[in-house]
mmCIF file of C-alpha atoms and ligand atoms in Angstrom:
data_model
loop_
_atom_site.group_PDB
_atom_site.id
_atom_site.type_symbol
_atom_site.label_atom_id
_atom_site.label_comp_id
_atom_site.label_asym_id
_atom_site.label_seq_id
_atom_site.Cartn_x
_atom_site.Cartn_y
_atom_site.Cartn_z
ATOM 1 C CA MET A 1 0.000 0.000 0.000
ATOM 2 C CA GLY A 2 1.347 3.363 -1.005
ATOM 3 C CA LYS A 3 0.704 6.693 0.627
ATOM 4 C CA HIS A 4 -1.551 7.710 -2.267
ATOM 5 C CA ARG A 5 -3.991 5.658 -4.304
ATOM 6 C CA ILE A 6 -4.069 6.834 -7.901
ATOM 7 C CA GLY A 7 -6.510 5.865 -10.650
ATOM 8 C CA TRP A 8 -4.378 5.172 -13.722
ATOM 9 C CA MET A 9 -6.221 5.598 -17.025
ATOM 10 C CA PRO A 10 -4.032 5.697 -20.131
ATOM 11 C CA GLY A 11 -7.016 5.739 -22.508
ATOM 12 C CA ASP A 12 -6.118 5.307 -26.167
ATOM 13 C CA GLY A 13 -3.961 6.723 -28.959
ATOM 14 C CA VAL A 14 -0.876 8.327 -27.451
ATOM 15 C CA GLY A 15 -2.411 8.167 -23.966
ATOM 16 C CA ASN A 16 -0.279 5.203 -23.047
ATOM 17 C CA ASP A 17 2.901 6.798 -24.420
ATOM 18 C CA VAL A 18 2.558 9.886 -22.272
ATOM 19 C CA MET A 19 1.393 7.990 -19.179
ATOM 20 C CA GLU A 20 4.591 5.964 -19.336
ATOM 21 C CA CYS A 21 6.452 9.279 -19.248
ATOM 22 C CA ALA A 22 4.496 10.370 -16.166
ATOM 23 C CA ARG A 23 5.438 7.138 -14.458
ATOM 24 C CA ILE A 24 9.136 7.648 -15.185
ATOM 25 C CA VAL A 25 9.195 10.984 -13.359
ATOM 26 C CA LEU A 26 6.890 9.867 -10.523
ATOM 27 C CA ASP A 27 9.102 6.866 -9.816
ATOM 28 C CA LYS A 28 12.233 9.001 -9.918
ATOM 29 C CA LEU A 29 10.654 11.451 -7.475
ATOM 30 C CA GLY A 30 10.009 8.572 -5.105
ATOM 31 C CA PHE A 31 6.281 9.260 -5.218
ATOM 32 C CA ASP A 32 4.761 6.688 -2.896
ATOM 33 C CA ALA A 33 1.610 5.399 -4.552
ATOM 34 C CA GLU A 34 -0.481 2.458 -5.490
ATOM 35 C CA TYR A 35 -1.686 2.730 -9.086
ATOM 36 C CA VAL A 36 -5.027 1.221 -9.986
ATOM 37 C CA HIS A 37 -5.680 0.685 -13.681
ATOM 38 C CA GLY A 38 -8.928 1.913 -15.195
ATOM 39 C CA ASP A 39 -10.348 0.881 -18.589
ATOM 40 C CA ILE A 40 -11.466 3.899 -20.591
ATOM 41 C CA GLY A 41 -11.602 4.918 -24.226
ATOM 42 C CA TRP A 42 -12.403 3.991 -27.769
ATOM 43 C CA GLU A 43 -11.530 0.315 -27.441
ATOM 44 C CA PHE A 44 -14.284 -0.134 -24.842
ATOM 45 C CA TRP A 45 -16.798 1.771 -26.922
ATOM 46 C CA LYS A 46 -16.128 -0.573 -29.845
ATOM 47 C CA SER A 47 -16.195 -3.779 -27.831
ATOM 48 C CA GLU A 48 -18.714 -3.010 -25.069
ATOM 49 C CA GLY A 49 -20.645 0.010 -26.261
ATOM 50 C CA ASP A 50 -19.325 2.022 -23.317
ATOM 51 C CA ALA A 51 -16.153 4.114 -23.364
ATOM 52 C CA LEU A 52 -16.400 4.532 -19.595
ATOM 53 C CA PRO A 53 -17.385 1.128 -18.195
ATOM 54 C CA GLN A 54 -19.124 0.955 -14.823
ATOM 55 C CA ARG A 55 -16.135 -0.953 -13.368
ATOM 56 C CA THR A 56 -13.967 2.100 -14.019
ATOM 57 C CA ILE A 57 -16.465 4.388 -12.296
ATOM 58 C CA ASP A 58 -16.501 2.009 -9.311
ATOM 59 C CA MET A 59 -12.717 1.954 -9.224
ATOM 60 C CA LEU A 60 -12.547 5.762 -9.291
ATOM 61 C CA LYS A 61 -14.668 5.880 -6.143
ATOM 62 C CA THR A 62 -11.859 4.089 -4.300
ATOM 63 C CA VAL A 63 -8.897 6.306 -5.264
ATOM 64 C CA ASP A 64 -7.621 9.710 -4.091
ATOM 65 C CA CYS A 65 -7.491 11.129 -7.606
ATOM 66 C CA ALA A 66 -6.786 9.941 -11.129
ATOM 67 C CA LEU A 67 -4.380 10.569 -13.949
ATOM 68 C CA PHE A 68 -5.728 10.240 -17.441
ATOM 69 C CA GLY A 69 -3.878 10.041 -20.779
ATOM 70 C CA ALA A 70 -6.060 10.729 -23.798
ATOM 71 C CA ILE A 71 -9.095 9.426 -25.583
ATOM 72 C CA THR A 72 -10.438 9.477 -29.059
ATOM 73 C CA SER A 73 -13.842 11.046 -29.355
ATOM 74 C CA MET A 74 -15.962 11.210 -32.484
ATOM 75 C CA PRO A 75 -19.298 12.603 -33.586
ATOM 76 C CA LYS A 76 -22.339 10.344 -33.504
ATOM 77 C CA GLU A 77 -22.307 8.757 -36.983
ATOM 78 C CA GLU A 78 -18.579 7.987 -36.934
ATOM 79 C CA ALA A 79 -18.869 6.452 -33.479
ATOM 80 C CA ASP A 80 -21.807 4.261 -34.517
ATOM 81 C CA ALA A 81 -19.884 2.993 -37.524
ATOM 82 C CA GLU A 82 -17.074 1.659 -35.314
ATOM 83 C CA LEU A 83 -19.269 -0.133 -32.803
ATOM 84 C CA ASN A 84 -19.088 -3.945 -32.685
ATOM 85 C CA PRO A 85 -21.730 -5.078 -35.243
ATOM 86 C CA GLU A 86 -23.387 -7.271 -32.605
ATOM 87 C CA LEU A 87 -24.085 -4.215 -30.493
ATOM 88 C CA ARG A 88 -25.457 -2.005 -33.260
ATOM 89 C CA ALA A 89 -29.040 -0.822 -33.155
ATOM 90 C CA LYS A 90 -29.262 -1.805 -29.493
ATOM 91 C CA GLY A 91 -29.492 1.729 -28.246
ATOM 92 C CA TYR A 92 -25.831 2.316 -27.401
ATOM 93 C CA VAL A 93 -24.979 5.996 -27.709
ATOM 94 C CA TYR A 94 -21.443 7.336 -27.662
ATOM 95 C CA PHE A 95 -20.687 9.956 -25.036
ATOM 96 C CA SER A 96 -17.264 11.425 -24.475
ATOM 97 C CA PRO A 97 -16.021 9.611 -21.356
ATOM 98 C CA ILE A 98 -14.091 12.606 -20.108
ATOM 99 C CA VAL A 99 -17.140 14.838 -20.316
ATOM 100 C CA ARG A 100 -19.098 12.140 -18.459
ATOM 101 C CA LEU A 101 -16.430 11.845 -15.788
ATOM 102 C CA ARG A 102 -16.489 15.585 -15.214
ATOM 103 C CA GLN A 103 -20.258 15.559 -14.697
ATOM 104 C CA LEU A 104 -20.526 12.268 -12.824
ATOM 105 C CA PHE A 105 -17.932 13.264 -10.224
ATOM 106 C CA ASN A 106 -18.907 16.931 -10.247
ATOM 107 C CA LEU A 107 -15.400 18.010 -11.240
ATOM 108 C CA HIS A 108 -16.625 21.552 -11.619
ATOM 109 C CA THR A 109 -13.375 23.439 -11.975
ATOM 110 C CA ASN A 110 -11.128 22.853 -14.950
ATOM 111 C CA VAL A 111 -7.805 24.566 -14.349
ATOM 112 C CA ARG A 112 -5.613 25.061 -17.412
ATOM 113 C CA PRO A 113 -2.298 26.811 -16.880
ATOM 114 C CA CYS A 114 -0.451 28.129 -19.936
ATOM 115 C CA LYS A 115 2.981 29.401 -19.073
ATOM 116 C CA ALA A 116 5.790 30.393 -21.428
ATOM 117 C CA TYR A 117 8.788 28.488 -20.115
ATOM 118 C CA PRO A 118 11.909 30.446 -21.057
ATOM 119 C CA GLY A 119 13.742 28.998 -24.033
ATOM 120 C CA ASN A 120 10.752 27.293 -25.595
ATOM 121 C CA PRO A 121 11.134 28.179 -29.282
ATOM 122 C CA LEU A 122 7.372 27.853 -29.702
ATOM 123 C CA ASN A 123 6.467 30.661 -27.288
ATOM 124 C CA LEU A 124 4.661 33.473 -29.065
ATOM 125 C CA LYS A 125 6.156 35.950 -26.620
ATOM 126 C CA GLU A 126 8.073 35.917 -23.333
ATOM 127 C CA ASN A 127 6.366 36.327 -19.970
ATOM 128 C CA ILE A 128 3.105 34.700 -20.923
ATOM 129 C CA ASP A 129 1.490 33.330 -17.814
ATOM 130 C CA ILE A 130 -2.199 32.554 -18.196
ATOM 131 C CA THR A 131 -4.400 30.233 -16.198
ATOM 132 C CA VAL A 132 -7.840 29.524 -17.608
ATOM 133 C CA PHE A 133 -10.585 28.532 -15.174
ATOM 134 C CA ARG A 134 -13.183 26.699 -17.208
ATOM 135 C CA GLU A 135 -16.570 25.751 -15.771
ATOM 136 C CA ASN A 136 -16.625 22.031 -16.355
ATOM 137 C CA THR A 137 -20.118 20.638 -15.863
ATOM 138 C CA GLU A 138 -22.720 22.889 -17.514
ATOM 139 C CA GLY A 139 -23.304 25.159 -20.493
ATOM 140 C CA MET A 140 -23.284 23.594 -23.925
ATOM 141 C CA TYR A 141 -21.797 20.418 -22.483
ATOM 142 C CA GLY A 142 -24.954 19.744 -20.466
ATOM 143 C CA GLY A 143 -26.106 17.309 -23.138
ATOM 144 C CA VAL A 144 -29.637 18.724 -23.404
ATOM 145 C CA GLU A 145 -30.036 18.557 -27.164
ATOM 146 C CA PHE A 146 -32.855 17.853 -29.607
ATOM 147 C CA TYR A 147 -32.934 16.547 -33.146
ATOM 148 C CA PRO A 148 -35.362 16.354 -34.760
ATOM 149 C CA LEU A 149 -37.157 18.879 -32.635
ATOM 150 C CA PRO A 150 -40.125 17.335 -30.784
ATOM 151 C CA LEU A 151 -43.343 19.239 -31.395
ATOM 152 C CA GLU A 152 -43.937 19.660 -27.660
ATOM 153 C CA VAL A 153 -40.567 21.321 -27.235
ATOM 154 C CA PHE A 154 -41.212 23.601 -30.192
ATOM 155 C CA GLU A 155 -44.632 24.607 -28.891
ATOM 156 C CA THR A 156 -43.392 25.260 -25.381
ATOM 157 C CA LEU A 157 -40.555 27.402 -26.671
ATOM 158 C CA ALA A 158 -42.838 29.277 -29.091
ATOM 159 C CA LYS A 159 -45.352 29.934 -26.327
ATOM 160 C CA ASN A 160 -42.678 31.339 -24.049
ATOM 161 C CA ASN A 161 -40.604 33.206 -26.582
ATOM 162 C CA PRO A 162 -41.962 34.764 -29.788
ATOM 163 C CA LYS A 163 -38.528 34.591 -31.423
ATOM 164 C CA MET A 164 -39.018 30.845 -31.794
ATOM 165 C CA LYS A 165 -41.744 31.335 -34.420
ATOM 166 C CA ARG A 166 -39.164 32.413 -36.977
ATOM 167 C CA PHE A 167 -37.879 28.840 -37.186
ATOM 168 C CA GLU A 168 -41.256 27.193 -37.721
ATOM 169 C CA SER A 169 -41.188 27.246 -41.503
ATOM 170 C CA ALA A 170 -38.014 25.120 -41.614
ATOM 171 C CA GLY A 171 -39.939 22.103 -40.345
ATOM 172 C CA LEU A 172 -39.273 20.240 -37.101
ATOM 173 C CA GLU A 173 -37.255 17.567 -38.895
ATOM 174 C CA ASN A 174 -34.813 20.235 -40.041
ATOM 175 C CA ILE A 175 -34.238 21.871 -36.680
ATOM 176 C CA ALA A 176 -31.517 20.923 -34.187
ATOM 177 C CA ILE A 177 -31.210 22.500 -30.762
ATOM 178 C CA SER A 178 -28.261 22.337 -28.366
ATOM 179 C CA THR A 179 -28.939 24.159 -25.147
ATOM 180 C CA ARG A 180 -26.614 26.260 -23.033
ATOM 181 C CA ILE A 181 -27.863 25.791 -19.500
ATOM 182 C CA MET A 182 -26.032 27.680 -16.795
ATOM 183 C CA THR A 183 -26.740 28.088 -13.107
ATOM 184 C CA ARG A 184 -25.910 30.958 -10.807
ATOM 185 C CA GLN A 185 -24.340 28.468 -8.401
ATOM 186 C CA ALA A 186 -21.886 27.100 -10.953
ATOM 187 C CA CYS A 187 -21.029 30.576 -12.272
ATOM 188 C CA ALA A 188 -20.359 31.776 -8.726
ATOM 189 C CA ARG A 189 -18.228 28.747 -7.913
ATOM 190 C CA ILE A 190 -15.975 28.965 -10.969
ATOM 191 C CA VAL A 191 -15.530 32.740 -10.648
ATOM 192 C CA ASN A 192 -14.810 32.382 -6.949
ATOM 193 C CA ASN A 193 -12.176 29.717 -7.648
ATOM 194 C CA ALA A 194 -10.525 32.025 -10.165
ATOM 195 C CA PHE A 195 -10.456 34.893 -7.642
ATOM 196 C CA LYS A 196 -9.166 32.630 -4.893
ATOM 197 C CA TYR A 197 -6.352 31.526 -7.169
ATOM 198 C CA ALA A 198 -5.586 35.159 -8.060
ATOM 199 C CA GLN A 199 -5.473 36.088 -4.383
ATOM 200 C CA GLU A 200 -3.253 33.170 -3.401
ATOM 201 C CA ASN A 201 -0.841 33.902 -6.228
ATOM 202 C CA ALA A 202 -0.828 37.694 -6.004
ATOM 203 C CA TYR A 203 -2.481 38.452 -9.337
ATOM 204 C CA LYS A 204 -4.274 41.778 -9.490
ATOM 205 C CA LYS A 205 -6.951 41.043 -12.064
ATOM 206 C CA VAL A 206 -9.421 38.353 -13.086
ATOM 207 C CA THR A 207 -10.849 38.439 -16.611
ATOM 208 C CA VAL A 208 -14.322 37.001 -17.073
ATOM 209 C CA VAL A 209 -14.958 36.108 -20.697
ATOM 210 C CA ASP A 210 -18.382 35.545 -22.263
ATOM 211 C CA LYS A 211 -20.699 37.234 -24.760
ATOM 212 C CA PRO A 212 -23.434 38.927 -22.717
ATOM 213 C CA ASN A 213 -24.270 41.400 -25.484
ATOM 214 C CA VAL A 214 -25.774 38.520 -27.481
ATOM 215 C CA LEU A 215 -26.217 35.673 -25.006
ATOM 216 C CA ARG A 216 -28.106 38.012 -22.738
ATOM 217 C CA GLU A 217 -29.379 35.461 -20.289
ATOM 218 C CA THR A 218 -26.552 32.941 -19.924
ATOM 219 C CA GLY A 219 -23.725 35.356 -20.625
ATOM 220 C CA GLY A 220 -25.554 37.937 -18.554
ATOM 221 C CA LEU A 221 -25.864 35.576 -15.606
ATOM 222 C CA MET A 222 -22.152 34.825 -15.743
ATOM 223 C CA VAL A 223 -21.130 38.470 -15.764
ATOM 224 C CA ARG A 224 -23.655 39.629 -13.163
ATOM 225 C CA THR A 225 -22.640 36.784 -10.877
ATOM 226 C CA ALA A 226 -18.961 37.614 -11.381
ATOM 227 C CA ARG A 227 -19.635 41.185 -10.206
ATOM 228 C CA VAL A 228 -21.183 39.901 -7.000
ATOM 229 C CA VAL A 229 -18.307 37.487 -6.332
ATOM 230 C CA ALA A 230 -15.724 40.183 -7.093
ATOM 231 C CA LYS A 231 -17.016 42.280 -4.182
ATOM 232 C CA ASN A 232 -15.443 39.741 -1.833
ATOM 233 C CA TYR A 233 -12.038 40.508 -3.339
ATOM 234 C CA PRO A 234 -11.704 44.292 -3.183
ATOM 235 C CA ASP A 235 -7.989 44.205 -4.057
ATOM 236 C CA ILE A 236 -8.497 42.325 -7.307
ATOM 237 C CA GLU A 237 -9.947 43.970 -10.394
ATOM 238 C CA LEU A 238 -12.701 42.244 -12.366
ATOM 239 C CA GLU A 239 -12.282 42.731 -16.100
ATOM 240 C CA GLU A 240 -15.181 41.775 -18.404
ATOM 241 C CA THR A 241 -14.539 40.906 -22.026
ATOM 242 C CA ASN A 242 -16.324 39.321 -24.979
ATOM 243 C CA ILE A 243 -15.014 36.007 -26.257
ATOM 244 C CA ASP A 244 -14.463 37.196 -29.847
ATOM 245 C CA ALA A 245 -12.512 40.313 -28.938
ATOM 246 C CA GLN A 246 -10.673 38.383 -26.235
ATOM 247 C CA ALA A 247 -9.414 35.876 -28.808
ATOM 248 C CA MET A 248 -7.930 38.757 -30.766
ATOM 249 C CA TRP A 249 -6.407 40.452 -27.727
ATOM 250 C CA LEU A 250 -4.854 37.222 -26.528
ATOM 251 C CA VAL A 251 -2.909 36.975 -29.757
ATOM 252 C CA LYS A 252 -2.060 40.688 -29.686
ATOM 253 C CA ASN A 253 -1.177 41.097 -26.001
ATOM 254 C CA PRO A 254 -0.799 37.622 -24.542
ATOM 255 C CA ASP A 255 1.249 38.883 -21.584
ATOM 256 C CA LYS A 256 -1.516 41.171 -20.317
ATOM 257 C CA TYR A 257 -3.811 38.359 -19.115
ATOM 258 C CA HIS A 258 -3.203 36.049 -16.199
ATOM 259 C CA VAL A 259 -6.313 34.666 -14.574
ATOM 260 C CA MET A 260 -9.207 34.079 -16.959
ATOM 261 C CA VAL A 261 -12.571 32.524 -16.253
ATOM 262 C CA ALA A 262 -15.270 31.294 -18.614
ATOM 263 C CA GLU A 263 -18.124 28.849 -18.928
ATOM 264 C CA ASN A 264 -17.585 25.418 -20.410
ATOM 265 C CA MET A 265 -17.540 25.947 -24.190
ATOM 266 C CA PHE A 266 -15.859 29.341 -24.198
ATOM 267 C CA GLY A 267 -13.341 27.988 -21.694
ATOM 268 C CA ASP A 268 -12.681 25.054 -24.007
ATOM 269 C CA ILE A 269 -11.887 27.372 -26.900
ATOM 270 C CA LEU A 270 -10.014 29.927 -24.836
ATOM 271 C CA SER A 271 -7.768 27.289 -23.293
ATOM 272 C CA ASP A 272 -6.702 25.896 -26.676
ATOM 273 C CA LEU A 273 -5.928 29.408 -27.825
ATOM 274 C CA ALA A 274 -3.944 30.164 -24.669
ATOM 275 C CA ALA A 275 -2.091 26.851 -25.038
ATOM 276 C CA GLN A 276 -0.944 27.745 -28.535
ATOM 277 C CA LEU A 277 0.621 30.962 -27.228
ATOM 278 C CA VAL A 278 3.072 28.896 -25.186
ATOM 279 C CA GLY A 279 3.902 26.057 -27.518
ATOM 280 C CA GLY A 280 0.639 24.330 -28.284
ATOM 281 C CA LEU A 281 -1.032 21.270 -26.895
ATOM 282 C CA GLY A 282 2.344 19.672 -26.189
ATOM 283 C CA PHE A 283 2.547 21.996 -23.187
ATOM 284 C CA ALA A 284 -1.083 22.221 -22.103
ATOM 285 C CA ALA A 285 -1.819 20.648 -18.737
ATOM 286 C CA SER A 286 -5.145 20.489 -16.994
ATOM 287 C CA GLY A 287 -6.890 19.424 -13.840
ATOM 288 C CA ASN A 288 -10.589 18.618 -13.506
ATOM 289 C CA ILE A 289 -11.104 19.469 -9.885
ATOM 290 C CA GLY A 290 -14.086 18.835 -7.645
ATOM 291 C CA ASP A 291 -14.637 19.276 -3.927
ATOM 292 C CA ASP A 292 -12.729 16.168 -2.889
ATOM 293 C CA PHE A 293 -11.816 14.349 -6.085
ATOM 294 C CA ALA A 294 -9.897 15.282 -9.200
ATOM 295 C CA VAL A 295 -8.900 13.859 -12.561
ATOM 296 C CA PHE A 296 -5.768 15.256 -14.173
ATOM 297 C CA GLU A 297 -5.312 15.116 -17.944
ATOM 298 C CA PRO A 298 -3.218 16.805 -20.595
ATOM 299 C CA THR A 299 -5.452 18.960 -22.799
ATOM 300 C CA HIS A 300 -4.313 17.256 -25.986
ATOM 301 C CA GLY A 301 -6.236 14.521 -27.772
ATOM 302 C CA SER A 302 -5.217 10.969 -28.540
ATOM 303 C CA ALA A 303 -3.449 11.543 -31.902
ATOM 304 C CA PRO A 304 -4.188 7.932 -32.958
ATOM 305 C CA LYS A 305 -1.740 8.051 -35.879
ATOM 306 C CA TYR A 306 1.137 8.371 -33.395
ATOM 307 C CA HIS A 307 -0.067 5.596 -31.113
ATOM 308 C CA GLY A 308 2.820 3.663 -29.589
ATOM 309 C CA MET A 309 5.425 5.671 -31.481
ATOM 310 C CA TYR A 310 6.547 7.788 -28.493
ATOM 311 C CA LYS A 311 6.568 10.749 -30.812
ATOM 312 C CA VAL A 312 4.419 13.334 -29.066
ATOM 313 C CA ASN A 313 5.639 15.891 -26.581
ATOM 314 C CA PRO A 314 5.123 14.525 -23.074
ATOM 315 C CA MET A 315 5.602 17.957 -21.440
ATOM 316 C CA ALA A 316 1.828 18.456 -21.220
ATOM 317 C CA MET A 317 1.557 15.199 -19.320
ATOM 318 C CA LEU A 318 4.547 15.992 -17.096
ATOM 319 C CA LEU A 319 3.073 19.413 -16.268
ATOM 320 C CA THR A 320 -0.238 17.669 -15.580
ATOM 321 C CA THR A 321 1.592 15.328 -13.223
ATOM 322 C CA LYS A 322 2.976 18.396 -11.476
ATOM 323 C CA MET A 323 -0.572 19.688 -11.013
ATOM 324 C CA MET A 324 -1.600 16.362 -9.506
ATOM 325 C CA LEU A 325 1.299 16.488 -7.046
ATOM 326 C CA ASP A 326 0.261 19.986 -5.999
ATOM 327 C CA TRP A 327 -3.327 18.871 -5.457
ATOM 328 C CA LEU A 328 -2.087 15.935 -3.351
ATOM 329 C CA LYS A 329 -0.130 18.462 -1.257
ATOM 330 C CA GLU A 330 3.199 17.048 -2.400
ATOM 331 C CA ALA A 331 4.389 20.604 -2.944
ATOM 332 C CA LYS A 332 8.100 19.813 -2.789
ATOM 333 C CA MET A 333 7.846 17.117 -5.442
ATOM 334 C CA ALA A 334 5.694 19.370 -7.606
ATOM 335 C CA GLU A 335 8.229 22.186 -7.403
ATOM 336 C CA LYS A 336 11.132 19.879 -8.144
ATOM 337 C CA LEU A 337 9.337 18.466 -11.161
ATOM 338 C CA GLU A 338 8.456 21.875 -12.570
ATOM 339 C CA LYS A 339 12.052 23.087 -12.151
ATOM 340 C CA ALA A 340 13.362 20.028 -13.972
ATOM 341 C CA ILE A 341 10.842 20.517 -16.793
ATOM 342 C CA ALA A 342 11.804 24.189 -17.082
ATOM 343 C CA LYS A 343 15.493 23.282 -17.195
ATOM 344 C CA VAL A 344 15.069 20.704 -19.964
ATOM 345 C CA ILE A 345 13.113 23.269 -21.987
ATOM 346 C CA ALA A 346 15.661 26.029 -21.327
ATOM 347 C CA GLU A 347 18.604 23.813 -22.306
ATOM 348 C CA GLY A 348 16.837 22.869 -25.519
ATOM 349 C CA LYS A 349 18.898 19.738 -26.035
ATOM 350 C CA VAL A 350 16.213 17.094 -25.740
ATOM 351 C CA LYS A 351 13.065 17.892 -27.686
ATOM 352 C CA THR A 352 10.276 16.235 -29.614
ATOM 353 C CA TYR A 353 9.387 16.970 -33.231
ATOM 354 C CA ASP A 354 6.952 19.802 -32.429
ATOM 355 C CA MET A 355 9.896 21.766 -30.971
ATOM 356 C CA GLY A 356 12.082 21.042 -33.967
ATOM 357 C CA GLY A 357 13.833 18.088 -32.366
ATOM 358 C CA SER A 358 13.903 14.379 -33.050
ATOM 359 C CA ASN A 359 13.811 12.923 -29.566
ATOM 360 C CA THR A 360 11.145 10.529 -28.373
ATOM 361 C CA SER A 361 8.645 11.154 -25.605
ATOM 362 C CA LEU A 362 10.679 8.762 -23.448
ATOM 363 C CA ASP A 363 13.918 10.693 -24.101
ATOM 364 C CA VAL A 364 12.221 13.842 -22.810
ATOM 365 C CA ALA A 365 10.830 12.088 -19.732
ATOM 366 C CA ASN A 366 14.237 10.561 -19.000
ATOM 367 C CA ALA A 367 15.950 13.942 -19.393
ATOM 368 C CA VAL A 368 13.527 15.428 -16.864
ATOM 369 C CA ALA A 369 13.928 12.422 -14.554
ATOM 370 C CA GLU A 370 17.693 12.761 -14.630
ATOM 371 C CA LEU A 371 17.408 16.216 -13.054
ATOM 372 C CA LEU A 372 15.193 15.042 -10.219
HETATM 373 C C1 IPM B 401 -10.905 19.278 -23.817
HETATM 374 C C2 IPM B 401 -11.378 18.490 -25.007
HETATM 375 C C3 IPM B 401 -12.696 17.833 -24.668
HETATM 376 C C4 IPM B 401 -13.690 18.946 -24.402
HETATM 377 C C5 IPM B 401 -13.202 16.865 -25.744
HETATM 378 C C6 IPM B 401 -12.222 15.750 -25.993
HETATM 379 C C7 IPM B 401 -14.557 16.294 -25.430
HETATM 380 O O1 IPM B 401 -11.460 19.326 -26.112
HETATM 381 O O2 IPM B 401 -10.687 18.672 -22.746
HETATM 382 O O3 IPM B 401 -10.719 20.477 -23.926
HETATM 383 O O4 IPM B 401 -14.319 19.441 -25.321
HETATM 384 O O5 IPM B 401 -13.829 19.321 -23.241
HETATM 385 MG MG1 MG B 402 -10.733 21.294 -25.761
#
């Protein structure tokens, strides 16, 4: 029995490659843990019709937190086409397992740091230090969608909002609706977590990003709630921006933003944009954090074409591992790991293809491990 009990979910594609890298540095750090494997990903969708089998959910209830590699996720038709023929037409529906995990375990706060480590040739600019707080359970990820549009839903909407009538002539079979449901509670919680982080790390401003001029109700709720929360932090400025303009400003002045907060979908987009400013998805770490459980995952996808080739940059996974150590209150190990990562980047000797090098993922992990 180790000191910590960690759910270990490589997933598919390059998930396994980068998880192996995480293990190299954890072992070198002397991290005392028991690792419990969890089945998750495309393989289980194809064979069982469930990318997140119940046994994995049960396992996750027994661990302190989990580390997750990557998974393939596809739109409906493509997913159906890959399902085991024996399971077809039996009502199996593909849901992204990571989105399910976030909702099932109420991992409401997705923290995505994007920091320009000195010497990274892929940095857009020096001194970029952005952390995106993304609401992780609601908004357009709520899964409340309709297609074709049931008559009852149409009539209810039309009765309550005259703007709905405009769509009637298209015909119900030609209308698709994805909802964006947001609650005051979740808005308050994510904004509060962003402010708390700003306070603890001496940042002077929190930027709330939405589009309240058009999305008057959901965007409006987010911004109005942020104003209320901000009153509890009189020393920290609340800045309000629109997602479209913010995308432009992030490219123009990436060093002027530090703590950013957004609902689920805007946070998803914003965090990919912020990641690209500091080297792309090869450097993008993230933590899905709830009240007493968390799942840590690099932001990148599964890149199936590189599966098993140890080609992708494991830095995102190593930085994710650092976040997990912090969450587990292994602050010394976390600091040591980040310093080693920073040094390998600064030296620029060992690097994967995205950084213009030809080293493998394992070479990078070993170079980091050597400094620990
Ligand atoms: C992310 C990813 C996921 C998301 C996908 C894989 C469902 O893009 O973690 O940012 O949209 O949240
Ligand atoms: Mg994303």
